Every structure is written in structure tokens, then in C-alpha cells.
Amino acid sequence: MNWFALSGRQWGRMTKFFSLFCLCLVLVISCTPRQQTTTPTSSATNSPSGDGRITVGTTLKPRTLDPADAYELASLGLVFNMSDRLYTYEPGSTVIQPQLATALPKVSQDGLTYTIPLRQGVLFHDGTAFNAKAMEFSIQRFIENKGKPSFLLADTIASVKATGDYELTIQLKKPFAAFPSLLAFSGVCAVSPTAYELGAGKFKPDTFVGTGPYKLAQYGTDSLRFDVFDKYWGEKPKNQGINVQIQTSPVNLFNAFRTGAVDVAYQSLQPDQIKSLEAGAKKGDWQGITSQGSVVTFMALNRNQEPLDKLEVRQAVATIIDRQLLNQRALFGQAEPLYSLIPTTFDVSQPIFKEKYGDANFDKAKQLLTAAGFSPENPAKVQIWYPASSATRSLAAQTLKAIAEQNLGGILQFEVSTVEGATFYKDISKGVYPAALVDWYPDFLDPDNYVQPFLACQKGSVAKGCEEGGSQTQGSFYYNQAVNKLIDQQRQEQNPATRQKLFTEIQTQLSTDIPYIPLWQSKDYVFAQKGVSSVQLDPSQILVYKSIVKGQ
């Protein structure tokens, strides 16, 4: 999913030309017969007016509904709405609150043992009673069936046991302060022990049996039907059920919403479509709902590639970034400038790059490059790579190239290159790319997930950089033993104030060494018809179905 990625355009006459070209392209695509909206006619997705059901339109096609194998937003969003987890997020925040648990975990002094009290009187969709044994089974299955997200718990949990009818005890391999956030991951939900099996690869992709407010009534290739679970333990949904329409393209989703075929449209619309729908919302044609996103986009700088092996060059690149211009030209303002790898979703985020480098500081960049031995006759040349499927990162790369051309007198030159997505993600960890534009979709909502995967390195040296670890997989090959220690410390620290200080130190070191340059964080956009209310997003980008209501 690359629709959040940022990019830029040539300006002046090139801007006008390119804008007209894009407009024509959109019109051509919109009018191509094979892309006409195909609204399913089955009763699963179209219901009589006034029956209280909500029709949700999306382009996200789920690969599986098995929570032990669900790792993409398309699948996780559906699992989320049919399930309960031990913990979830308070509406509109990243603060953890109990769901199937009745309180936050009791943590042992060494940070390794988590004791969790569980809710009583809960039933699965098949009538099986929920208890500690069922939750033990669910977590063991998540790990042992070895699905795509299994590493999240497999790398962390040593054992999980029901130590009472309604008490669960989890032993960790090593202390991890963000562990409750892992337990809020959509896939770590309770599933019925009578409906699922333990064992590697034993998945059920076409069904779901959990404890959530909806049960799966129908699962088709282009539609799903969720019915209200009448024995749900918690607050019942405000609606009478959900019909999910899976559109084949953003154009079809856009058209389906504009014609009223869907009540709510979410994921994934293109920036120009969002702009158009926002304009309609301002006129009162429908509603536009915006929330702060958790996806970040950054530039990875490979410290093993010339000329980025020189700190002055990395500093120069950091000083010339014009985040406001990138946002305006590539995303129509549909993002927020970002000055740390940790987004402003978290209170530990510090705008370190803004304080240290600012934006568009071209004189400073020239000084740094000159000090490093570069000149217009001997320019610093940097290749910027991105996956071909990302139109916004393409625009970002072109904008960055134009910024350098127009403002640096040839002393720094960007060369833009693209490659097919699968190759990009495979080769970035091999050190192929000097610089790369990367999107990051967090696995769980804790600042650790924006730090450890990028800066940690298990094996490396100052001379060679990272040979094995997070920074190697993300393409920077950054190695700093002091940062490794800070990361380990924050992972063990239970005191929020102390942990915040550690994150400040990590971010400060990031701005000093510059293995990455943060560019922007996403905004999320949902559109709803008039008369539809209580549309909200979970902090993990998921549309919450049970609160949506219409006709009230």
C-alpha cells in the first residue's frame, strides 16, 4: 500500500504541463470501460433503505480472515471488527485500555512475567465459553501456526499459561515495556478452540469465529456481510449489520461513493479524489472525516555508499528538504510534515530535524558540501530509489531532484531511479540503493516500533556498519552501539517518564548521525453520506464498524 507515499512535481511551466497531463490521465482512466464501477447486486451488499445496515466501500481485498495469518490492513480491519483482544486503544488515542482483560497487566519486578485477569461471561460466536484456556490456545495458535505476523509474539513470549479459570500468565523471553501494545494487535484476538486447530500452516482463511460484536455471515470475492452477534458481552453495535463492498479500483470506489452506492468510503482513494471529495464535503454534499495517521515516510541513507558515507553530505541532504512544498505539490496537503522517525501520534516525539536543520536551508547545504570537498565541477551525486507502484514517492523523488537543481548550483545532484516493488523490498537490505524512499506501517502502536526496526543492529561495527539487524533490513546500515544500548534500555523501562527521556536521547542521536531523514506522516480520510454518524477510526488506521449509524 503506497498511496500515502510522498513525492513532488516540477514547477513553473512544468507544473502546469504535468498537472494537465495528470488531469487528462485521470479522465482517461475514469472513462475506460473496463474500470466502470461494478456494484454487486447480491443481497450481501445491497440492503433495503431503512433496514439499519451500513454499506462500507473499500478497495482493500483481504487475503485471509484467519487472525494468526492476517498481516495486511485489508485483513486486519475485518478481523478487528469481528473480534476482541485482551487490550485495545482508547478512542482517538494510543493509550491502552482493557477489553477481554479486566485490568492492565500485573508486571513482575524483573519485567518478565505478566499476569492478566480476564473477563467472565463472554461467548464465542459458536457458543463456546471464553476463559483463560481459550485465550492461552489463541496466543499459542498465533505463535505455533507460523503465520505472517507470528514473529511479533514468537520473538517475545517464552510461555503462556492459564493459571486460573480467568487468569492468564505470560512469561517473556526478555523485558519488553511495549508488550501490552503487542497484545492490542488485531490478530492477537480470542478465537474459539472448538473451531480452530494448532499446527504450522493450519489456517482457516474463509471463516472467523471470535467473541466480537459481529459474526461473519457471508464471505465472497467482492463482498462480505457482518451480522450483529446477539450474545455479545459488551455494548452492542449501533447499526443492524455491515455490508462490505470491495471495489476493484480507487476510481470505482470514488464513483460508488459519489453515486450513493456506499454509505462510507475508506481505503484507498488517490490524493486528487480525496481533494475532490473534500470539496464536496465543504459544500454539504456529504461528510469528510480526517484523523491523524500512524504511517510515516522517510528517506533511508546508506552509509556504505559514496558520497553518503560522508556525514556532511547526509547533513546537506537533511537541510535542503522542503517538507511543506513536498506536501503541497504531491499530496495536496494531505499529510503532516515529520521531523522525527517517531510520529506526533506519540507524546515522546521530538521535532529534532526541524530544530537542527529546518527546511530548505540551501546556503547551509552548500557550506557543508564545500567543506566535504565537493563543487559544481565535482558534484556529490546521490541516487534516490523508490518502488514503481508508488506514484506519490515518484513525485517526491522528482521534486527533490528539482529542489537540488534549482537551488544548489549543481554541487548536489539527485538521480532518480525506480524498480518493481518486490525487487525494491528485497534489494534494499542488500545495500543496493544509496538512498531510498520508504513507507512504514507500524506493526503495533508504540514508539519502539518506529525506533527498534530502523536503528537497532545485532551484528556490526563502526567500520562496516550493520551486517545484521533492523538498520540493515531498512537500507541505512546504521551502527551505533550507544543507540543499541538506549533501545534495549527503553524496551526494559516500565516508568513512562524515564522511557520518554530515553526516546529523547535516541532521537537526538538520530539527528546527529542521520541514517534516515523523516519526511511526513499520513492523514487518514473517511467519507460518509449525509445522515450517517459516529464514523471513527481506531488509532491503527482501522475503521470502527460498531459505532456507525444512519438515519438518526
XYZ file of C-alpha atoms in Angstrom:
552
model
C 0.000 0.000 0.000
C 1.855 3.023 -1.260
C -0.934 5.583 -1.512
C 0.437 7.598 1.433
C 3.916 7.928 -0.062
C 5.024 11.472 -0.666
C 6.515 12.985 -3.775
C 6.824 16.229 -5.699
C 6.479 17.867 -9.110
C 8.439 20.178 -11.318
C 7.134 23.694 -11.013
C 6.871 26.744 -13.316
C 5.732 25.714 -16.765
C 6.480 22.097 -15.987
C 3.980 22.243 -13.121
C 1.173 23.412 -15.414
C 2.041 20.821 -18.032
C 2.281 17.975 -15.550
C -0.945 18.954 -13.797
C -2.815 18.980 -17.095
C -1.247 15.656 -18.034
C -2.331 14.095 -14.741
C -5.842 15.508 -15.128
C -6.114 14.054 -18.614
C -4.782 10.731 -17.388
C -7.365 10.619 -14.600
C -10.131 11.412 -17.092
C -8.917 8.716 -19.474
C -8.762 6.152 -16.674
C -12.161 7.238 -15.359
C -13.719 6.722 -18.776
C -12.064 3.396 -19.623
C -14.873 0.808 -19.951
C -13.103 -1.990 -18.092
C -12.870 0.215 -15.000
C -16.527 1.140 -14.727
C -17.992 0.728 -11.265
C -19.349 -2.775 -10.778
C -21.722 -2.622 -7.851
C -22.552 -6.173 -6.686
C -26.238 -6.955 -6.825
C -26.269 -9.712 -4.206
C -28.260 -9.274 -1.036
C -24.955 -9.441 0.834
C -24.052 -5.906 -0.121
C -27.270 -4.133 -1.015
C -29.993 -3.887 1.569
C -33.338 -2.090 1.584
C -33.325 1.516 2.673
C -34.010 1.906 6.342
C -33.006 -1.617 7.440
C -30.285 -0.142 9.651
C -27.379 -1.831 7.892
C -24.303 0.135 6.805
C -22.611 -0.350 3.417
C -18.855 0.232 3.566
C -16.883 0.632 0.341
C -13.170 -0.154 0.086
C -10.551 -1.291 -2.428
C -8.740 -3.407 0.165
C -9.213 -7.075 -0.694
C -8.443 -9.418 2.211
C -6.010 -12.272 1.688
C -7.313 -14.166 4.721
C -9.642 -13.816 7.694
C -7.518 -16.094 9.884
C -6.117 -13.849 12.617
C -2.996 -15.998 13.001
C -2.058 -15.235 9.386
C -3.525 -11.751 8.872
C -0.807 -9.139 8.422
C -2.216 -6.670 5.871
C -4.621 -3.845 6.674
C -7.259 -5.359 4.376
C -7.439 -8.476 6.559
C -6.704 -6.891 9.925
C -9.502 -4.334 9.587
C -12.079 -7.081 9.120
C -10.655 -9.250 11.910
C -10.645 -6.232 14.235
C -14.355 -5.630 13.781
C -15.308 -9.276 14.413
C -13.026 -9.821 17.403
C -11.921 -8.783 20.862
C -8.378 -8.642 22.143
C -7.011 -8.556 25.664
C -6.368 -4.830 25.193
C -7.455 -2.155 22.773
C -6.947 1.593 22.365
C -8.953 4.390 23.870
C -10.883 6.137 21.072
C -8.734 8.781 19.413
C -5.548 7.939 21.315
C -2.769 5.382 21.601
C -3.498 4.768 25.290
C -4.111 1.079 26.057
C -7.296 0.018 27.837
C -8.612 -3.455 28.827
C -11.034 -5.317 26.571
C -11.138 -9.077 27.292
C -8.796 -8.339 30.176
C -10.374 -6.583 33.142
C -7.271 -4.584 34.106
C -3.814 -3.713 32.872
C -1.264 -6.496 33.427
C 0.497 -7.003 36.732
C 4.195 -6.992 35.819
C 6.883 -8.724 37.866
C 9.833 -6.707 39.121
C 12.168 -8.234 36.545
C 9.736 -7.279 33.748
C 9.382 -10.867 32.525
C 6.062 -12.055 33.958
C 2.704 -10.536 33.004
C -0.377 -11.639 34.935
C -3.671 -10.698 33.307
C -7.167 -11.001 34.842
C -9.843 -11.941 32.303
C -13.474 -11.078 31.714
C -16.192 -13.609 32.612
C -19.491 -14.285 30.865
C -18.077 -13.984 27.318
C -19.160 -16.312 24.497
C -17.626 -17.109 21.144
C -19.762 -16.868 18.002
C -20.204 -20.687 18.076
C -21.441 -20.658 21.681
C -18.181 -21.852 23.263
C -17.385 -20.128 26.560
C -14.381 -17.822 26.736
C -11.891 -18.408 29.566
C -8.168 -18.379 30.265
C -7.654 -21.722 28.491
C -9.274 -20.304 25.355
C -7.006 -17.253 25.448
C -3.975 -19.463 26.035
C -4.993 -21.503 22.972
C -5.457 -18.335 20.877
C -1.999 -16.976 21.684
C -0.304 -20.354 21.258
C -2.004 -20.748 17.895
C -0.864 -17.278 16.795
C 2.722 -18.356 17.514
C 2.733 -22.048 16.575
C 0.780 -21.852 13.308
C 3.614 -19.696 11.967
C 1.547 -17.189 10.008
C 2.914 -13.930 8.618
C 2.687 -11.962 11.905
C 3.712 -14.844 14.205
C 7.140 -13.297 14.837
C 5.513 -10.486 16.795
C 4.819 -12.859 19.677
C 7.238 -15.695 18.869
C 10.222 -13.385 19.353
C 8.817 -12.071 22.629
C 6.908 -14.776 24.522
C 8.599 -17.684 26.310
C 5.360 -19.263 27.570
C 1.658 -18.582 28.032
C -0.452 -20.436 30.605
C -3.911 -20.329 32.121
C -3.079 -20.014 35.821
C -6.749 -19.842 36.801
C -10.140 -20.074 35.122
C -9.915 -16.357 34.366
C -6.229 -15.569 34.846
C -3.556 -15.695 32.173
C 0.175 -15.622 32.890
C 2.638 -14.797 30.129
C 6.399 -15.220 30.520
C 8.602 -13.118 28.235
C 11.994 -14.066 26.838
C 13.318 -10.661 27.848
C 11.726 -7.497 29.258
C 9.638 -5.524 26.787
C 7.809 -2.455 28.082
C 5.654 -2.187 24.928
C 4.237 -5.695 25.370
C 0.621 -4.580 26.130
C 0.623 -2.774 22.771
C 1.520 -6.061 21.093
C -1.480 -7.657 22.790
C -3.673 -4.989 21.156
C -2.601 -6.121 17.656
C -5.770 -7.126 15.777
C -4.557 -10.654 15.084
C -3.877 -11.401 18.755
C -7.579 -11.900 19.374
C -9.512 -14.657 21.077
C -10.645 -17.464 18.721
C -12.803 -20.448 19.588
C -10.762 -23.557 20.494
C -13.542 -25.710 19.030
C -13.337 -24.005 15.632
C -9.571 -23.821 15.071
C -6.511 -26.094 15.252
C -2.945 -25.723 16.440
C -0.189 -26.524 13.958
C 2.030 -24.847 11.390
C 0.011 -23.793 8.355
C -3.349 -24.922 9.770
C -5.276 -21.820 8.776
C -8.930 -21.124 8.014
C -8.816 -18.172 5.620
C -12.519 -18.095 4.730
C -14.151 -18.077 8.151
C -13.944 -16.389 11.540
C -15.157 -17.466 14.981
C -14.313 -14.975 17.723
C -16.041 -13.061 20.514
C -16.597 -9.708 18.809
C -19.736 -7.610 18.201
C -20.215 -9.025 14.687
C -20.162 -12.548 13.315
C -19.320 -13.395 9.728
C -22.468 -14.140 7.729
C -21.037 -14.209 4.202
C -17.597 -14.018 2.647
C -17.384 -13.543 -1.128
C -14.749 -12.354 -3.550
C -16.230 -8.863 -3.812
C -18.406 -8.588 -0.718
C -18.745 -9.540 2.945
C -21.688 -9.474 5.288
C -21.336 -8.975 9.046
C -24.366 -9.647 11.231
C -24.708 -8.401 14.795
C -23.746 -11.070 17.381
C -26.794 -11.075 19.626
C -24.908 -12.628 22.551
C -22.087 -10.113 22.568
C -20.874 -9.365 26.101
C -20.229 -5.664 25.554
C -22.017 -2.678 24.094
C -23.987 -3.788 21.031
C -23.372 -2.178 17.620
C -25.395 0.958 16.881
C -26.353 -0.470 13.472
C -28.070 -3.666 12.337
C -25.060 -5.048 10.492
C -22.380 -4.229 7.925
C -22.208 -4.885 4.176
C -18.667 -4.547 2.789
C -18.261 -3.819 -0.922
C -14.775 -4.479 -2.300
C -14.256 -2.186 -5.282
C -11.718 -3.079 -7.954
C -10.031 0.352 -8.088
C -9.919 3.768 -6.400
C -11.866 5.149 -9.390
C -14.669 2.677 -8.756
C -14.716 3.445 -5.038
C -14.806 7.163 -5.808
C -17.713 6.718 -8.214
C -19.595 4.341 -5.900
C -19.477 6.887 -3.107
C -20.441 9.855 -5.277
C -23.485 7.968 -6.599
C -24.553 6.880 -3.109
C -23.925 3.165 -3.658
C -21.956 3.047 -0.411
C -22.606 4.801 2.892
C -18.950 5.067 3.916
C -15.789 5.065 1.740
C -12.389 4.288 3.240
C -9.113 2.979 1.842
C -7.898 3.620 -0.719
C -8.582 6.813 -2.598
C -6.000 8.757 -4.583
C -4.971 12.271 -3.436
C -6.861 14.018 -6.268
C -10.006 12.030 -5.434
C -9.711 12.939 -1.759
C -9.334 16.587 -2.752
C -12.491 16.391 -4.856
C -14.495 14.675 -2.096
C -13.260 17.197 0.466
C -14.570 19.989 -1.746
C -17.948 18.236 -1.907
C -17.970 17.847 1.876
C -17.390 21.592 2.307
C -20.430 22.238 0.110
C -22.514 19.897 2.269
C -22.890 17.105 -0.298
C -21.541 14.538 2.191
C -19.184 14.334 5.165
C -15.392 14.224 5.307
C -13.707 12.843 8.415
C -9.969 13.317 8.939
C -7.705 11.844 11.578
C -4.012 11.755 12.269
C -2.365 8.727 10.695
C 0.357 6.444 12.001
C 2.142 5.749 8.696
C 5.443 7.549 8.162
C 7.568 8.109 5.072
C 11.291 8.720 5.220
C 14.471 8.661 3.182
C 16.957 5.936 4.105
C 20.588 6.955 3.557
C 23.078 4.125 3.017
C 26.214 4.979 4.995
C 28.203 2.381 2.991
C 27.653 4.121 -0.345
C 29.543 7.158 -1.624
C 29.022 10.053 -1.186
C 26.605 9.338 1.691
C 29.435 7.790 3.675
C 30.353 11.412 4.447
C 28.358 12.916 7.332
C 28.459 16.372 5.696
C 26.620 15.042 2.650
C 23.907 13.462 4.795
C 23.618 16.739 6.711
C 23.360 18.680 3.446
C 20.541 16.450 2.221
C 18.753 16.965 5.545
C 18.997 20.753 5.278
C 17.503 21.068 1.770
C 14.299 19.086 2.409
C 11.280 21.358 1.940
C 8.506 19.378 3.628
C 5.800 21.986 3.095
C 6.494 22.098 -0.627
C 6.523 18.306 -0.882
C 3.224 18.121 0.959
C 1.555 20.795 -1.163
C 2.752 19.609 -4.553
C 2.482 15.862 -4.127
C -0.282 15.244 -1.615
C -2.479 18.350 -1.856
C -1.728 18.976 1.812
C -2.979 15.510 2.796
C -0.068 14.755 5.124
C 1.799 16.354 8.002
C 5.485 17.337 7.855
C 7.529 14.989 10.020
C 10.748 15.843 11.858
C 11.417 12.573 13.695
C 11.040 8.890 12.914
C 8.528 8.808 15.778
C 5.290 10.456 14.592
C 3.496 13.108 16.611
C 0.873 10.486 17.462
C 3.109 9.825 20.490
C 3.978 12.409 23.115
C 7.628 11.274 23.098
C 8.034 12.575 19.533
C 10.565 15.422 19.278
C 10.879 17.661 16.153
C 14.633 17.197 16.145
C 15.206 17.688 12.415
C 13.247 20.940 12.447
C 15.314 22.271 15.345
C 18.647 21.163 13.920
C 18.244 21.528 10.151
C 14.997 23.334 9.412
C 13.666 23.243 5.848
C 15.141 24.482 2.574
C 18.389 25.809 4.109
C 20.327 25.910 0.842
C 23.209 28.152 1.941
C 23.988 25.782 4.805
C 23.876 22.814 2.409
C 26.394 24.489 0.076
C 28.744 25.169 3.005
C 28.590 21.561 4.148
C 29.182 20.175 0.660
C 32.068 22.552 0.007
C 33.662 21.519 3.313
C 33.343 17.885 2.213
C 35.330 18.635 -0.955
C 32.519 18.948 -3.472
C 31.945 21.691 -6.051
C 29.847 22.298 -9.176
C 32.751 20.799 -11.122
C 32.957 17.846 -8.732
C 29.368 17.383 -7.556
C 28.033 14.991 -4.967
C 25.761 12.613 -6.888
C 23.096 10.663 -4.992
C 20.739 8.080 -6.455
C 17.220 8.063 -4.953
C 15.251 4.830 -5.439
C 11.584 4.026 -4.849
C 9.116 1.237 -5.788
C 7.475 1.739 -9.179
C 3.970 1.211 -7.793
C 4.190 4.360 -5.650
C 3.024 7.384 -7.639
C 3.475 9.745 -4.705
C 7.038 8.661 -3.990
C 7.745 9.122 -7.688
C 6.565 12.718 -7.415
C 8.568 13.141 -4.200
C 11.765 11.974 -5.840
C 11.234 14.293 -8.825
C 10.539 17.225 -6.509
C 13.694 16.563 -4.500
C 15.677 16.422 -7.735
C 14.195 19.759 -8.856
C 14.893 21.356 -5.456
C 18.583 20.462 -5.778
C 18.786 21.587 -9.428
C 17.182 24.973 -8.802
C 18.852 25.916 -5.537
C 22.303 24.322 -5.200
C 24.118 25.393 -8.356
C 24.991 21.832 -9.318
C 27.020 20.971 -6.198
C 24.495 18.267 -5.221
C 22.706 16.251 -7.888
C 19.946 13.693 -7.327
C 19.456 10.875 -9.818
C 16.004 9.296 -9.642
C 15.560 5.560 -10.243
C 12.668 3.157 -9.811
C 12.253 -0.602 -9.653
C 9.405 -3.097 -9.267
C 8.124 -3.272 -5.692
C 9.112 -6.852 -4.831
C 12.655 -6.208 -6.074
C 12.845 -2.928 -4.135
C 11.968 -4.548 -0.810
C 14.299 -7.480 -1.467
C 17.303 -5.429 -2.545
C 17.130 -2.592 -0.016
C 18.519 -4.900 2.682
C 21.384 -5.880 0.373
C 22.717 -2.325 0.229
C 21.914 -1.825 -3.455
C 20.406 1.644 -3.054
C 22.347 4.752 -1.927
C 19.102 6.466 -0.896
C 15.562 5.112 -0.829
C 12.091 6.493 -0.130
C 10.315 4.138 2.264
C 6.839 3.948 3.837
C 6.482 2.416 7.294
C 3.236 0.869 8.503
C 3.667 0.092 12.201
C 3.116 -3.446 13.491
C 1.921 -2.083 16.814
C 1.388 1.375 18.248
C 4.324 2.157 20.480
C 7.295 4.476 19.832
C 9.546 1.411 19.992
C 8.135 0.240 16.643
C 9.448 3.423 14.984
C 12.900 3.093 16.531
C 13.996 -0.507 17.017
C 13.276 -1.685 13.411
C 15.378 1.173 11.996
C 18.252 1.818 14.379
C 18.950 -1.469 16.151
C 21.796 -3.672 14.942
C 22.634 -7.073 16.412
C 25.857 -7.534 14.448
C 28.086 -4.841 13.028
C 30.949 -2.430 13.527
C 31.758 1.248 13.085
C 33.929 0.383 10.102
C 31.489 -1.882 8.228
C 28.165 -0.644 9.547
C 25.315 -3.018 10.315
C 25.674 -6.556 8.999
C 22.592 -7.978 10.709
C 19.686 -6.104 12.268
C 16.938 -3.541 11.770
C 19.040 -0.860 10.124
C 20.398 -3.384 7.633
C 16.898 -4.502 6.613
C 15.775 -0.861 6.212
C 18.704 0.055 3.982
C 20.732 2.506 6.104
C 23.251 0.013 7.576
C 23.495 2.272 10.605
C 25.584 1.056 13.536
C 25.910 2.830 16.867
C 26.479 0.750 19.985
C 25.318 3.567 22.268
C 21.984 3.660 20.413
C 21.702 -0.132 20.676
C 22.015 0.212 24.452
C 19.438 3.029 24.585
C 16.994 0.883 22.609
C 17.487 -2.042 24.991
C 17.008 0.278 27.967
C 13.712 1.762 26.742
C 12.439 -1.746 25.991
C 13.029 -2.729 29.612
C 11.922 0.510 31.263
C 8.443 0.408 32.865
C 8.492 4.027 34.081
C 6.929 6.241 31.345
C 8.895 9.371 32.310
C 12.229 7.560 32.242
C 11.302 5.862 28.986
C 10.461 9.232 27.448
C 13.949 10.545 28.298
C 15.492 7.519 26.606
C 13.468 8.169 23.450
C 14.646 11.789 23.501
C 18.270 10.609 23.599
C 17.654 8.192 20.741
C 16.050 10.895 18.580
C 18.862 13.335 19.346
C 21.433 10.785 18.194
C 19.353 10.129 15.075
C 19.567 13.809 14.129
C 23.325 13.758 14.705
C 24.127 10.673 12.634
C 21.314 10.965 10.012
C 20.809 7.388 8.850
C 17.276 8.447 7.887
C 15.525 11.716 7.091
C 11.848 11.827 8.151
C 9.588 13.432 5.544
C 5.907 13.210 6.503
C 3.287 11.264 8.395
C -0.064 10.328 6.951
C -3.519 11.702 7.460
C -6.430 9.298 7.192
C -9.571 10.261 5.283
C -13.025 8.703 5.549
C -16.078 9.927 3.652
C -19.671 9.310 4.757
C -23.032 10.159 3.266
C -25.310 12.705 4.907
C -27.328 11.099 7.683
C -24.510 8.713 8.627
C -22.960 9.475 12.016
C -20.359 8.288 14.549
C -17.776 7.389 11.911
C -14.404 6.965 13.593
C -11.011 5.345 13.107
C -9.058 3.226 15.532
C -5.512 4.622 16.050
C -4.198 1.694 13.984
C -5.976 3.083 10.838
C -8.931 0.711 11.127
C -12.497 1.878 10.510
C -14.630 1.022 13.554
C -17.895 -0.507 12.326
C -19.931 -0.853 15.510
C -20.313 2.887 16.191
C -21.609 3.803 12.706
C -25.313 4.617 12.469
C -27.562 6.243 9.867
C -30.953 7.814 9.836
C -30.835 9.119 13.414
